[in-house]
């Protein structure tokens, strides 16, 4: 089965992202706005049990996760993806690194750029038009997140939560 690890921002950020995603993101119906911490990977039932144990340990050692969103950005010219940029921080960086070390032997396909995708698979003309408008907007959110999620992919391509992991060194 295909799994992934992500965190979901607070509702106010999800609502803001969705106001654009419903028009520009073909994955709008498949998964809520999220920050991908670990790209999709395959695992069997036994491997998932080991992964869940490891994720509990990682969550117990992780501080609350700050999210500071400051602007729209894009991965152009690599691809025509538009996203909400999350300022990198030590907690997010450490969490991402842990999800690609230890029992997680795979390596990340890309450099970690914390973001929430709001548009993908746009034509060059549509990308230029939409990004040209969005990059002039003022965006500012500062929130914290207290959990991340192990997700799995259903047959229809949508993603659903397998297990949630609360972070915070002082929590149970």
PDB file of C-alpha atoms in Angstrom:
ATOM      1  CA  UNK A   1       0.000   0.000   0.000  1.00  0.00           C
ATOM      2  CA  UNK A   2       1.104   3.579  -0.645  1.00  0.00           C
ATOM      3  CA  UNK A   3       1.713   5.780   2.423  1.00  0.00           C
ATOM      4  CA  UNK A   4       2.839   9.344   3.030  1.00  0.00           C
ATOM      5  CA  UNK A   5       3.497  11.619   5.997  1.00  0.00           C
ATOM      6  CA  UNK A   6       2.077  15.122   6.147  1.00  0.00           C
ATOM      7  CA  UNK A   7       0.823  17.797   8.460  1.00  0.00           C
ATOM      8  CA  UNK A   8      -2.372  19.711   8.010  1.00  0.00           C
ATOM      9  CA  UNK A   9      -2.321  23.431   8.791  1.00  0.00           C
ATOM     10  CA  UNK A  10      -5.029  25.019  10.962  1.00  0.00           C
ATOM     11  CA  UNK A  11      -8.483  25.559   9.445  1.00  0.00           C
ATOM     12  CA  UNK A  12      -7.963  29.254   8.642  1.00  0.00           C
ATOM     13  CA  UNK A  13      -4.950  28.406   6.468  1.00  0.00           C
ATOM     14  CA  UNK A  14      -6.757  25.438   4.880  1.00  0.00           C
ATOM     15  CA  UNK A  15      -9.717  27.661   4.013  1.00  0.00           C
ATOM     16  CA  UNK A  16      -7.408  30.269   2.465  1.00  0.00           C
ATOM     17  CA  UNK A  17      -5.506  27.635   0.451  1.00  0.00           C
ATOM     18  CA  UNK A  18      -8.716  25.919  -0.668  1.00  0.00           C
ATOM     19  CA  UNK A  19     -10.106  29.184  -2.021  1.00  0.00           C
ATOM     20  CA  UNK A  20      -7.381  28.848  -4.702  1.00  0.00           C
ATOM     21  CA  UNK A  21      -6.933  25.064  -4.807  1.00  0.00           C
ATOM     22  CA  UNK A  22     -10.493  24.402  -5.957  1.00  0.00           C
ATOM     23  CA  UNK A  23      -9.650  26.309  -9.157  1.00  0.00           C
ATOM     24  CA  UNK A  24      -5.978  25.508  -9.703  1.00  0.00           C
ATOM     25  CA  UNK A  25      -5.095  22.207  -7.993  1.00  0.00           C
ATOM     26  CA  UNK A  26      -6.177  18.975  -9.673  1.00  0.00           C
ATOM     27  CA  UNK A  27      -5.603  17.181  -6.336  1.00  0.00           C
ATOM     28  CA  UNK A  28      -8.153  19.382  -4.532  1.00  0.00           C
ATOM     29  CA  UNK A  29     -10.635  16.508  -4.057  1.00  0.00           C
ATOM     30  CA  UNK A  30      -7.942  13.942  -3.179  1.00  0.00           C
ATOM     31  CA  UNK A  31      -6.346  15.506  -0.087  1.00  0.00           C
ATOM     32  CA  UNK A  32      -6.853  18.625   2.072  1.00  0.00           C
ATOM     33  CA  UNK A  33      -4.213  21.394   2.026  1.00  0.00           C
ATOM     34  CA  UNK A  34      -1.088  19.949   3.624  1.00  0.00           C
ATOM     35  CA  UNK A  35       2.664  20.106   4.049  1.00  0.00           C
ATOM     36  CA  UNK A  36       4.321  16.942   2.743  1.00  0.00           C
ATOM     37  CA  UNK A  37       6.915  15.754   5.259  1.00  0.00           C
ATOM     38  CA  UNK A  38       7.676  12.466   3.494  1.00  0.00           C
ATOM     39  CA  UNK A  39       6.818  11.689  -0.114  1.00  0.00           C
ATOM     40  CA  UNK A  40       4.644   8.676  -0.903  1.00  0.00           C
ATOM     41  CA  UNK A  41       6.261   5.296  -0.247  1.00  0.00           C
ATOM     42  CA  UNK A  42       5.189   1.647  -0.317  1.00  0.00           C
ATOM     43  CA  UNK A  43       4.931  -0.460   2.836  1.00  0.00           C
ATOM     44  CA  UNK A  44       3.264  -3.709   3.833  1.00  0.00           C
ATOM     45  CA  UNK A  45       1.281  -4.319   7.042  1.00  0.00           C
ATOM     46  CA  UNK A  46       4.324  -5.469   9.018  1.00  0.00           C
ATOM     47  CA  UNK A  47       6.448  -2.520   7.892  1.00  0.00           C
ATOM     48  CA  UNK A  48       3.656  -0.112   8.862  1.00  0.00           C
ATOM     49  CA  UNK A  49       3.665  -1.427  12.440  1.00  0.00           C
ATOM     50  CA  UNK A  50       7.384  -0.627  12.676  1.00  0.00           C
ATOM     51  CA  UNK A  51       6.846   2.770  11.042  1.00  0.00           C
ATOM     52  CA  UNK A  52       4.052   3.658  13.499  1.00  0.00           C
ATOM     53  CA  UNK A  53       6.318   2.836  16.469  1.00  0.00           C
ATOM     54  CA  UNK A  54       9.076   4.996  15.015  1.00  0.00           C
ATOM     55  CA  UNK A  55       6.674   7.880  14.309  1.00  0.00           C
ATOM     56  CA  UNK A  56       5.411   7.787  17.908  1.00  0.00           C
ATOM     57  CA  UNK A  57       9.000   8.092  19.099  1.00  0.00           C
ATOM     58  CA  UNK A  58       9.741  10.951  16.684  1.00  0.00           C
ATOM     59  CA  UNK A  59       6.542  12.784  17.712  1.00  0.00           C
ATOM     60  CA  UNK A  60       7.419  12.489  21.411  1.00  0.00           C
ATOM     61  CA  UNK A  61      10.786  14.141  20.703  1.00  0.00           C
ATOM     62  CA  UNK A  62       9.379  16.914  18.475  1.00  0.00           C
ATOM     63  CA  UNK A  63       8.413  20.397  19.631  1.00  0.00           C
ATOM     64  CA  UNK A  64       5.255  22.145  18.489  1.00  0.00           C
ATOM     65  CA  UNK A  65       5.692  22.957  14.800  1.00  0.00           C
ATOM     66  CA  UNK A  66       5.636  26.647  13.860  1.00  0.00           C
ATOM     67  CA  UNK A  67       4.167  27.589  10.481  1.00  0.00           C
ATOM     68  CA  UNK A  68       4.918  31.052   9.162  1.00  0.00           C
ATOM     69  CA  UNK A  69       3.468  31.658   5.707  1.00  0.00           C
ATOM     70  CA  UNK A  70       4.667  34.821   4.048  1.00  0.00           C
ATOM     71  CA  UNK A  71       3.917  34.711   0.327  1.00  0.00           C
ATOM     72  CA  UNK A  72       2.943  32.831  -2.791  1.00  0.00           C
ATOM     73  CA  UNK A  73       5.874  31.260  -4.598  1.00  0.00           C
ATOM     74  CA  UNK A  74       6.506  28.742  -7.356  1.00  0.00           C
ATOM     75  CA  UNK A  75       8.773  25.950  -8.548  1.00  0.00           C
ATOM     76  CA  UNK A  76       8.994  27.481 -12.035  1.00  0.00           C
ATOM     77  CA  UNK A  77      10.948  26.752 -14.279  1.00  0.00           C
ATOM     78  CA  UNK A  78      11.193  23.153 -12.965  1.00  0.00           C
ATOM     79  CA  UNK A  79       7.396  22.884 -13.092  1.00  0.00           C
ATOM     80  CA  UNK A  80       4.358  25.154 -13.036  1.00  0.00           C
ATOM     81  CA  UNK A  81       3.459  24.597  -9.384  1.00  0.00           C
ATOM     82  CA  UNK A  82       2.275  27.555  -7.307  1.00  0.00           C
ATOM     83  CA  UNK A  83       2.358  27.273  -3.529  1.00  0.00           C
ATOM     84  CA  UNK A  84       2.124  29.078  -0.213  1.00  0.00           C
ATOM     85  CA  UNK A  85       5.678  29.389   1.066  1.00  0.00           C
ATOM     86  CA  UNK A  86       6.332  28.280   4.632  1.00  0.00           C
ATOM     87  CA  UNK A  87       9.419  29.866   6.137  1.00  0.00           C
ATOM     88  CA  UNK A  88      11.905  27.089   6.958  1.00  0.00           C
ATOM     89  CA  UNK A  89      12.490  26.492  10.664  1.00  0.00           C
ATOM     90  CA  UNK A  90      14.553  24.124  12.773  1.00  0.00           C
ATOM     91  CA  UNK A  91      11.600  22.001  13.938  1.00  0.00           C
ATOM     92  CA  UNK A  92      10.312  21.331  10.407  1.00  0.00           C
ATOM     93  CA  UNK A  93      13.835  20.679   9.093  1.00  0.00           C
ATOM     94  CA  UNK A  94      14.623  18.229  11.905  1.00  0.00           C
ATOM     95  CA  UNK A  95      11.312  16.404  11.462  1.00  0.00           C
ATOM     96  CA  UNK A  96      11.853  16.053   7.708  1.00  0.00           C
ATOM     97  CA  UNK A  97      15.407  14.806   8.244  1.00  0.00           C
ATOM     98  CA  UNK A  98      14.207  12.174  10.759  1.00  0.00           C
ATOM     99  CA  UNK A  99      11.678  10.878   8.221  1.00  0.00           C
ATOM    100  CA  UNK A 100      14.543  10.100   5.838  1.00  0.00           C
ATOM    101  CA  UNK A 101      16.915   8.440   8.322  1.00  0.00           C
ATOM    102  CA  UNK A 102      16.959   5.491  10.722  1.00  0.00           C
ATOM    103  CA  UNK A 103      14.362   2.949   9.589  1.00  0.00           C
ATOM    104  CA  UNK A 104      13.478   5.214   6.647  1.00  0.00           C
ATOM    105  CA  UNK A 105      16.208   4.244   4.226  1.00  0.00           C
ATOM    106  CA  UNK A 106      14.943   6.091   1.145  1.00  0.00           C
ATOM    107  CA  UNK A 107      16.344   9.472   0.198  1.00  0.00           C
ATOM    108  CA  UNK A 108      14.255  12.571  -0.587  1.00  0.00           C
ATOM    109  CA  UNK A 109      13.703  13.159  -4.296  1.00  0.00           C
ATOM    110  CA  UNK A 110      13.915  16.962  -3.861  1.00  0.00           C
ATOM    111  CA  UNK A 111      15.414  19.450  -1.449  1.00  0.00           C
ATOM    112  CA  UNK A 112      12.880  20.083   1.338  1.00  0.00           C
ATOM    113  CA  UNK A 113      10.932  23.268   0.627  1.00  0.00           C
ATOM    114  CA  UNK A 114       8.076  23.502   3.159  1.00  0.00           C
ATOM    115  CA  UNK A 115       4.973  24.591   1.261  1.00  0.00           C
ATOM    116  CA  UNK A 116       1.251  24.125   0.641  1.00  0.00           C
ATOM    117  CA  UNK A 117       0.497  23.528  -3.036  1.00  0.00           C
ATOM    118  CA  UNK A 118      -2.337  25.621  -4.402  1.00  0.00           C
ATOM    119  CA  UNK A 119      -1.890  25.069  -8.151  1.00  0.00           C
ATOM    120  CA  UNK A 120      -0.346  22.326 -10.280  1.00  0.00           C
ATOM    121  CA  UNK A 121      -0.292  21.124 -13.892  1.00  0.00           C
ATOM    122  CA  UNK A 122      -1.036  24.634 -15.141  1.00  0.00           C
ATOM    123  CA  UNK A 123      -0.346  25.516 -18.770  1.00  0.00           C
ATOM    124  CA  UNK A 124       2.438  28.071 -19.270  1.00  0.00           C
ATOM    125  CA  UNK A 125      -0.094  30.823 -20.068  1.00  0.00           C
ATOM    126  CA  UNK A 126      -2.338  29.974 -17.105  1.00  0.00           C
ATOM    127  CA  UNK A 127       0.661  29.722 -14.783  1.00  0.00           C
ATOM    128  CA  UNK A 128       1.974  33.141 -15.872  1.00  0.00           C
ATOM    129  CA  UNK A 129      -1.438  34.759 -15.465  1.00  0.00           C
ATOM    130  CA  UNK A 130      -2.299  33.214 -12.075  1.00  0.00           C
ATOM    131  CA  UNK A 131       1.165  33.555 -10.528  1.00  0.00           C
ATOM    132  CA  UNK A 132       1.459  37.120 -11.807  1.00  0.00           C
ATOM    133  CA  UNK A 133      -1.676  38.026  -9.847  1.00  0.00           C
ATOM    134  CA  UNK A 134      -0.946  35.997  -6.703  1.00  0.00           C
ATOM    135  CA  UNK A 135       2.636  37.127  -6.119  1.00  0.00           C
ATOM    136  CA  UNK A 136       1.408  40.704  -5.649  1.00  0.00           C
ATOM    137  CA  UNK A 137      -0.869  39.701  -2.765  1.00  0.00           C
ATOM    138  CA  UNK A 138       0.089  40.138   0.859  1.00  0.00           C
ATOM    139  CA  UNK A 139      -0.007  36.859   2.765  1.00  0.00           C
ATOM    140  CA  UNK A 140       0.748  36.456   6.448  1.00  0.00           C
ATOM    141  CA  UNK A 141      -0.110  33.568   8.734  1.00  0.00           C
ATOM    142  CA  UNK A 142       1.686  32.494  11.914  1.00  0.00           C
ATOM    143  CA  UNK A 143       0.327  29.368  13.559  1.00  0.00           C
ATOM    144  CA  UNK A 144       1.584  26.265  15.322  1.00  0.00           C
ATOM    145  CA  UNK A 145       0.697  22.663  14.604  1.00  0.00           C
ATOM    146  CA  UNK A 146       0.669  19.978  17.294  1.00  0.00           C
ATOM    147  CA  UNK A 147       0.406  16.852  15.149  1.00  0.00           C
ATOM    148  CA  UNK A 148       1.393  15.145  11.936  1.00  0.00           C
ATOM    149  CA  UNK A 149      -0.226  12.215  10.155  1.00  0.00           C
ATOM    150  CA  UNK A 150       0.605   8.930   8.490  1.00  0.00           C
ATOM    151  CA  UNK A 151      -1.688   8.808   5.463  1.00  0.00           C
ATOM    152  CA  UNK A 152      -2.530   6.032   3.055  1.00  0.00           C
ATOM    153  CA  UNK A 153      -3.850   6.191  -0.481  1.00  0.00           C
ATOM    154  CA  UNK A 154      -7.205   4.687  -1.402  1.00  0.00           C
ATOM    155  CA  UNK A 155      -7.911   3.000  -4.733  1.00  0.00           C
ATOM    156  CA  UNK A 156      -9.566   6.156  -6.102  1.00  0.00           C
ATOM    157  CA  UNK A 157      -6.329   8.128  -5.516  1.00  0.00           C
ATOM    158  CA  UNK A 158      -7.538  10.019  -2.465  1.00  0.00           C
ATOM    159  CA  UNK A 159      -5.579  10.068   0.794  1.00  0.00           C
ATOM    160  CA  UNK A 160      -6.914   9.369   4.276  1.00  0.00           C
ATOM    161  CA  UNK A 161      -5.379   9.384   7.753  1.00  0.00           C
ATOM    162  CA  UNK A 162      -4.024   6.046   8.982  1.00  0.00           C
ATOM    163  CA  UNK A 163      -2.771   7.425  12.305  1.00  0.00           C
ATOM    164  CA  UNK A 164      -2.194  10.821  13.918  1.00  0.00           C
ATOM    165  CA  UNK A 165       0.891  11.638  15.998  1.00  0.00           C
ATOM    166  CA  UNK A 166       0.760  14.466  18.527  1.00  0.00           C
ATOM    167  CA  UNK A 167       4.014  16.321  19.017  1.00  0.00           C
ATOM    168  CA  UNK A 168       5.302  18.030  22.096  1.00  0.00           C
ATOM    169  CA  UNK A 169       7.966  16.858  24.478  1.00  0.00           C
ATOM    170  CA  UNK A 170       5.760  17.402  27.555  1.00  0.00           C
ATOM    171  CA  UNK A 171       2.761  15.450  26.224  1.00  0.00           C
ATOM    172  CA  UNK A 172       1.884  11.805  26.885  1.00  0.00           C
TER     173      UNK A 172
END
